[in-house]
PDB file of C-alpha atoms in Angstrom:
ATOM      1  CA  MET G   1     111.211  93.389 124.759  1.00 49.00           C
ATOM      2  CA  GLU G   2     107.872  93.627 126.197  1.00 54.00           C
ATOM      3  CA  LYS G   3     108.325  97.346 125.350  1.00 58.00           C
ATOM      4  CA  TYR G   4     109.563  96.349 121.102  1.00 58.00           C
ATOM      5  CA  ASN G   5     106.775  93.462 120.638  1.00 76.00           C
ATOM      6  CA  ASN G   6     104.284  96.142 122.302  1.00 84.00           C
ATOM      7  CA  VAL G   7     104.591  97.633 119.766  1.00 87.00           C
ATOM      8  CA  MET G   8     103.094  94.846 117.136  1.00 89.00           C
ATOM      9  CA  ILE G   9     100.730  93.742 119.675  1.00 91.00           C
ATOM     10  CA  LYS G  10      98.454  97.005 119.747  1.00 93.00           C
ATOM     11  CA  ASN G  11      98.579  97.363 116.009  1.00 92.00           C
ATOM     12  CA  VAL G  12      97.779  93.726 115.818  1.00 94.00           C
ATOM     13  CA  VAL G  13      94.554  93.481 117.608  1.00 96.00           C
ATOM     14  CA  LYS G  14      93.576  96.947 116.421  1.00 95.00           C
ATOM     15  CA  LEU G  15      93.580  95.669 113.476  1.00 95.00           C
ATOM     16  CA  CYS G  16      91.657  92.789 113.954  1.00 95.00           C
ATOM     17  CA  GLN G  17      88.576  94.734 114.522  1.00 96.00           C
ATOM     18  CA  ILE G  18      87.508  93.393 117.130  1.00 98.00           C
ATOM     19  CA  GLN G  19      83.824  94.197 118.502  1.00 98.00           C
ATOM     20  CA  ALA G  20      82.292  93.682 122.049  1.00 98.00           C
ATOM     21  CA  HIS G  21      81.207  90.288 121.918  1.00 98.00           C
ATOM     22  CA  HIS G  22      83.478  88.992 119.905  1.00 98.00           C
ATOM     23  CA  ALA G  23      85.263  85.389 121.337  1.00 98.00           C
ATOM     24  CA  ILE G  24      88.786  85.920 119.977  1.00 99.00           C
ATOM     25  CA  LEU G  25      91.530  83.815 120.414  1.00 99.00           C
ATOM     26  CA  GLU G  26      95.105  84.634 121.185  1.00 98.00           C
ATOM     27  CA  VAL G  27      97.935  81.785 120.070  1.00 98.00           C
ATOM     28  CA  GLY G  28     101.190  81.668 121.373  1.00 96.00           C
ATOM     29  CA  PHE G  29     100.011  84.720 124.442  1.00 96.00           C
ATOM     30  CA  GLY G  30     104.325  85.095 126.416  1.00 93.00           C
ATOM     31  CA  PRO G  31     103.359  87.621 128.958  1.00 94.00           C
ATOM     32  CA  GLY G  32     100.145  88.510 128.478  1.00 95.00           C
ATOM     33  CA  LEU G  33     100.000  91.786 127.016  1.00 95.00           C
ATOM     34  CA  GLY G  34      98.002  90.930 124.195  1.00 96.00           C
ATOM     35  CA  LEU G  35      95.261  89.722 125.584  1.00 97.00           C
ATOM     36  CA  GLN G  36      95.125  93.063 128.090  1.00 96.00           C
ATOM     37  CA  GLU G  37      95.430  94.930 125.301  1.00 96.00           C
ATOM     38  CA  ALA G  38      92.002  92.608 123.409  1.00 98.00           C
ATOM     39  CA  LEU G  39      90.553  92.728 126.796  1.00 97.00           C
ATOM     40  CA  LYS G  40      89.986  96.754 125.692  1.00 97.00           C
ATOM     41  CA  TYR G  41      88.087  95.891 122.912  1.00 97.00           C
ATOM     42  CA  LEU G  42      85.032  93.284 125.051  1.00 97.00           C
ATOM     43  CA  THR G  43      83.782  95.203 127.229  1.00 96.00           C
ATOM     44  CA  ASP G  44      80.273  93.374 125.591  1.00 97.00           C
ATOM     45  CA  PRO G  45      79.547  90.646 129.152  1.00 95.00           C
ATOM     46  CA  ARG G  46      79.165  88.335 125.747  1.00 96.00           C
ATOM     47  CA  GLY G  47      82.713  88.724 124.938  1.00 97.00           C
ATOM     48  CA  ARG G  48      85.388  86.534 125.636  1.00 98.00           C
ATOM     49  CA  LEU G  49      89.012  86.013 125.429  1.00 98.00           C
ATOM     50  CA  PHE G  50      91.145  82.642 125.053  1.00 99.00           C
ATOM     51  CA  GLY G  51      94.520  82.500 125.135  1.00 98.00           C
ATOM     52  CA  LEU G  52      96.446  79.696 123.855  1.00 98.00           C
ATOM     53  CA  ASP G  53     100.464  79.028 124.642  1.00 97.00           C
ATOM     54  CA  VAL G  54     102.009  75.999 125.601  1.00 96.00           C
ATOM     55  CA  SER G  55     104.707  77.197 127.847  1.00 96.00           C
ATOM     56  CA  GLU G  56     103.616  76.397 132.214  1.00 96.00           C
ATOM     57  CA  TYR G  57     105.590  79.308 132.727  1.00 97.00           C
ATOM     58  CA  MET G  58     104.393  81.782 130.163  1.00 96.00           C
ATOM     59  CA  HIS G  59     101.007  80.946 132.041  1.00 96.00           C
ATOM     60  CA  GLU G  60     101.866  81.811 135.380  1.00 97.00           C
ATOM     61  CA  VAL G  61     102.578  84.724 134.212  1.00 97.00           C
ATOM     62  CA  ALA G  62      99.430  86.185 132.433  1.00 97.00           C
ATOM     63  CA  ARG G  63      97.356  84.712 135.452  1.00 97.00           C
ATOM     64  CA  GLU G  64      99.673  86.796 137.595  1.00 97.00           C
ATOM     65  CA  ARG G  65      98.483  89.779 135.099  1.00 96.00           C
ATOM     66  CA  LEU G  66      95.455  88.879 134.748  1.00 97.00           C
ATOM     67  CA  GLY G  67      93.912  87.688 137.630  1.00 95.00           C
ATOM     68  CA  PRO G  68      90.324  90.021 137.763  1.00 95.00           C
ATOM     69  CA  GLN G  69      89.394  88.749 134.317  1.00 95.00           C
ATOM     70  CA  LEU G  70      90.839  85.149 134.717  1.00 96.00           C
ATOM     71  CA  ALA G  71      87.706  85.158 138.379  1.00 95.00           C
ATOM     72  CA  SER G  72      84.857  86.350 136.486  1.00 95.00           C
ATOM     73  CA  GLY G  73      85.168  84.379 133.721  1.00 95.00           C
ATOM     74  CA  LYS G  74      85.705  87.062 130.494  1.00 97.00           C
ATOM     75  CA  VAL G  75      89.888  85.060 130.185  1.00 98.00           C
ATOM     76  CA  HIS G  76      90.150  81.589 129.111  1.00 98.00           C
ATOM     77  CA  LEU G  77      94.148  80.643 129.042  1.00 98.00           C
ATOM     78  CA  LEU G  78      94.606  77.089 127.487  1.00 98.00           C
ATOM     79  CA  GLN G  79      97.120  75.484 127.280  1.00 96.00           C
ATOM     80  CA  GLY G  80      98.268  73.860 124.722  1.00 96.00           C
ATOM     81  CA  ARG G  81      99.922  73.756 120.814  1.00 96.00           C
ATOM     82  CA  VAL G  82      98.156  75.051 118.054  1.00 97.00           C
ATOM     83  CA  GLU G  83      97.898  71.713 116.237  1.00 97.00           C
ATOM     84  CA  CYS G  84      95.061  70.542 118.528  1.00 97.00           C
ATOM     85  CA  ILE G  85      93.378  73.967 119.748  1.00 98.00           C
ATOM     86  CA  PRO G  86      90.351  72.476 122.619  1.00 98.00           C
ATOM     87  CA  LEU G  87      88.540  74.465 121.409  1.00 98.00           C
ATOM     88  CA  PRO G  88      84.591  73.510 119.035  1.00 98.00           C
ATOM     89  CA  ASP G  89      84.377  74.110 115.952  1.00 98.00           C
ATOM     90  CA  HIS G  90      83.897  77.518 114.724  1.00 98.00           C
ATOM     91  CA  CYS G  91      82.945  79.940 117.327  1.00 98.00           C
ATOM     92  CA  ILE G  92      86.327  82.215 116.969  1.00 99.00           C
ATOM     93  CA  ASP G  93      85.664  85.483 115.469  1.00 98.00           C
ATOM     94  CA  GLY G  94      88.698  86.085 115.140  1.00 98.00           C
ATOM     95  CA  VAL G  95      92.651  85.375 116.186  1.00 98.00           C
ATOM     96  CA  PHE G  96      95.829  86.934 115.987  1.00 98.00           C
ATOM     97  CA  HIS G  97      99.680  86.173 116.922  1.00 95.00           C
ATOM     98  CA  SER G  98     103.079  87.518 116.724  1.00 92.00           C
ATOM     99  CA  ASN G  99     106.046  86.133 115.809  1.00 86.00           C
ATOM    100  CA  CYS G 100     104.863  82.498 116.838  1.00 87.00           C
ATOM    101  CA  HIS G 101     103.888  80.442 114.061  1.00 90.00           C
ATOM    102  CA  LEU G 102     107.603  80.915 113.811  1.00 86.00           C
ATOM    103  CA  TYR G 103     108.090  77.336 115.642  1.00 86.00           C
ATOM    104  CA  TRP G 104     104.827  74.740 114.970  1.00 91.00           C
ATOM    105  CA  PRO G 105     106.702  71.901 113.599  1.00 89.00           C
ATOM    106  CA  ASP G 106     103.726  71.059 111.307  1.00 94.00           C
ATOM    107  CA  MET G 107     102.371  74.417 109.506  1.00 94.00           C
ATOM    108  CA  ALA G 108      99.130  72.081 107.392  1.00 96.00           C
ATOM    109  CA  THR G 109      97.882  71.362 110.624  1.00 98.00           C
ATOM    110  CA  ALA G 110      98.173  73.721 112.580  1.00 97.00           C
ATOM    111  CA  THR G 111      96.390  76.504 109.809  1.00 98.00           C
ATOM    112  CA  ALA G 112      93.943  73.430 109.331  1.00 98.00           C
ATOM    113  CA  GLU G 113      92.977  73.960 113.270  1.00 98.00           C
ATOM    114  CA  LEU G 114      93.125  77.387 113.508  1.00 98.00           C
ATOM    115  CA  LEU G 115      90.812  77.568 110.105  1.00 98.00           C
ATOM    116  CA  ARG G 116      88.466  74.237 112.435  1.00 98.00           C
ATOM    117  CA  VAL G 117      87.766  76.910 115.977  1.00 98.00           C
ATOM    118  CA  MET G 118      87.367  80.063 113.014  1.00 98.00           C
ATOM    119  CA  ARG G 119      83.417  80.731 112.421  1.00 98.00           C
ATOM    120  CA  PRO G 120      82.854  82.065 108.530  1.00 98.00           C
ATOM    121  CA  GLY G 121      84.351  85.316 107.744  1.00 97.00           C
ATOM    122  CA  ALA G 122      86.734  85.552 110.770  1.00 98.00           C
ATOM    123  CA  ARG G 123      90.213  87.059 110.428  1.00 97.00           C
ATOM    124  CA  MET G 124      93.718  85.717 111.388  1.00 98.00           C
ATOM    125  CA  LEU G 125      96.241  88.551 112.225  1.00 98.00           C
ATOM    126  CA  ALA G 126     100.066  87.842 112.337  1.00 96.00           C
ATOM    127  CA  THR G 127     102.827  90.490 112.969  1.00 93.00           C
ATOM    128  CA  CYS G 128     106.143  89.663 112.675  1.00 90.00           C
ATOM    129  CA  ASP G 129     109.563  92.154 112.092  1.00 86.00           C
ATOM    130  CA  LEU G 130     111.231  90.137 108.748  1.00 83.00           C
ATOM    131  CA  GLY G 131     114.302  92.635 109.798  1.00 78.00           C
ATOM    132  CA  PHE G 132     114.888  91.901 113.742  1.00 77.00           C
ATOM    133  CA  LEU G 133     114.156  87.572 112.854  1.00 79.00           C
ATOM    134  CA  ARG G 134     116.958  87.901 109.719  1.00 80.00           C
ATOM    135  CA  ARG G 135     119.701  89.796 111.885  1.00 82.00           C
ATOM    136  CA  GLY G 136     118.728  86.785 114.806  1.00 78.00           C
ATOM    137  CA  VAL G 137     119.592  84.555 112.208  1.00 76.00           C
ATOM    138  CA  GLU G 138     122.889  85.942 111.152  1.00 82.00           C
ATOM    139  CA  GLN G 139     123.868  86.391 114.774  1.00 84.00           C
ATOM    140  CA  GLY G 140     122.767  82.597 115.276  1.00 81.00           C
ATOM    141  CA  PHE G 141     120.138  82.890 117.288  1.00 79.00           C
ATOM    142  CA  PHE G 142     116.783  81.181 116.322  1.00 72.00           C
ATOM    143  CA  LYS G 143     118.208  77.555 115.428  1.00 75.00           C
ATOM    144  CA  GLY G 144     116.114  75.980 112.484  1.00 73.00           C
ATOM    145  CA  VAL G 145     113.452  78.682 112.330  1.00 73.00           C
ATOM    146  CA  THR G 146     112.564  79.137 109.217  1.00 76.00           C
ATOM    147  CA  VAL G 147     111.453  83.591 108.836  1.00 80.00           C
ATOM    148  CA  ASP G 148     110.644  83.108 105.305  1.00 87.00           C
ATOM    149  CA  PRO G 149     106.777  84.398 105.927  1.00 90.00           C
ATOM    150  CA  ARG G 150     106.005  82.632 102.579  1.00 92.00           C
ATOM    151  CA  PRO G 151     105.983  78.790 104.148  1.00 93.00           C
ATOM    152  CA  TYR G 152     102.743  79.997 106.364  1.00 94.00           C
ATOM    153  CA  MET G 153     101.315  82.288 104.155  1.00 96.00           C
ATOM    154  CA  GLN G 154     101.320  79.258 101.461  1.00 97.00           C
ATOM    155  CA  ALA G 155     100.054  76.835 104.378  1.00 97.00           C
ATOM    156  CA  LEU G 156      96.864  79.198 105.125  1.00 98.00           C
ATOM    157  CA  ARG G 157      96.017  79.309 101.694  1.00 98.00           C
ATOM    158  CA  ALA G 158      96.176  75.061 101.324  1.00 98.00           C
ATOM    159  CA  VAL G 159      93.795  74.587 104.338  1.00 97.00           C
ATOM    160  CA  GLY G 160      91.158  77.041 102.715  1.00 97.00           C
ATOM    161  CA  PHE G 161      92.549  80.493 104.223  1.00 98.00           C
ATOM    162  CA  LEU G 162      91.181  83.112 101.987  1.00 98.00           C
ATOM    163  CA  GLY G 163      92.335  87.428 101.256  1.00 98.00           C
ATOM    164  CA  VAL G 164      96.607  85.848 101.857  1.00 98.00           C
ATOM    165  CA  SER G 165      98.361  88.884 101.785  1.00 98.00           C
ATOM    166  CA  MET G 166     100.815  90.120 104.078  1.00 97.00           C
ATOM    167  CA  GLU G 167     101.534  94.605 104.477  1.00 96.00           C
ATOM    168  CA  ASP G 168     104.806  96.025 105.779  1.00 92.00           C
ATOM    169  CA  LEU G 169     103.718  98.297 108.673  1.00 92.00           C
ATOM    170  CA  MET G 170     105.109 101.264 110.353  1.00 89.00           C
ATOM    171  CA  ASP G 171     105.021 102.916 114.183  1.00 88.00           C
ATOM    172  CA  GLU G 172     106.584 104.334 116.919  1.00 82.00           C
ATOM    173  CA  ALA G 173     109.639 104.371 114.416  1.00 81.00           C
ATOM    174  CA  LYS G 174     109.184 100.437 114.221  1.00 84.00           C
ATOM    175  CA  SER G 175     108.469  98.167 111.174  1.00 88.00           C
ATOM    176  CA  PHE G 176     106.938  95.137 110.566  1.00 92.00           C
ATOM    177  CA  GLN G 177     104.972  93.311 108.759  1.00 93.00           C
ATOM    178  CA  VAL G 178     101.137  91.494 108.924  1.00 95.00           C
ATOM    179  CA  ILE G 179      99.844  88.640 107.406  1.00 97.00           C
ATOM    180  CA  TYR G 180      96.329  88.882 106.973  1.00 98.00           C
ATOM    181  CA  ALA G 181      93.981  86.146 106.234  1.00 98.00           C
ATOM    182  CA  THR G 182      90.109  85.099 105.969  1.00 98.00           C
ATOM    183  CA  SER G 183      87.784  82.312 107.235  1.00 98.00           C
ATOM    184  CA  PRO G 184      85.728  81.121 104.711  1.00 97.00           C
ATOM    185  CA  PRO G 185      82.244  83.193 103.854  1.00 94.00           C
ATOM    186  CA  PRO G 186      78.974  80.170 105.007  1.00 87.00           C
ATOM    187  CA  SER G 187      78.599  79.010 101.726  1.00 78.00           C
ATOM    188  CA  THR G 188      75.821  79.050 100.338  1.00 45.00           C
ATOM    189  CA  THR G 189      74.403  75.659 101.478  1.00 38.00           C
ATOM    190  CA  GLU G 190      74.634  76.749 104.474  1.00 50.00           C
ATOM    191  CA  THR G 191      73.040  80.046 104.653  1.00 45.00           C
ATOM    192  CA  GLN G 192      69.800  78.569 102.454  1.00 41.00           C
ATOM    193  CA  ASN G 193      69.860  76.280 105.333  1.00 43.00           C
ATOM    194  CA  SER G 194      70.466  78.961 108.509  1.00 48.00           C
TER     195      SER G 194
END
């Protein structure tokens, strides 16, 4: 499964346009593959990487994978749900995740919380493989999960994300989808007061 998801993870991290000094958040980091990939871009000492996952087991796996980076303070693992991200307002330059939005019970709160922690103009990207997910639903997996991306995209728009769109991509003969969204730029008043 790691190899299967790794294509999507590498692409979503690349599409995030991470700069060396950015603060980046991965939601639902699982075994830490996305965190490991994002670290390649965060070469400036100011660059920070945050991972949020509810699973203690995934925290253990990621801690093993990222031990030196955790010890140096470059990576911070946060345990919790996306509906209550333990980070201050407007501190994140980019957010990415893969498939985890399917499991968010309160989409409105989750998307509002993502927007809260993102800096103005920051990018949020999500990957999923709709073909794989639809086959899984047909075979009885993913019970109680909607694989339709439209409710997620509508929730992003409803809380104020801009440029919400979805694109079909292919890499290494694997097709998948990427959902894009951007936090609003600073308001004119905020810009004038800065």
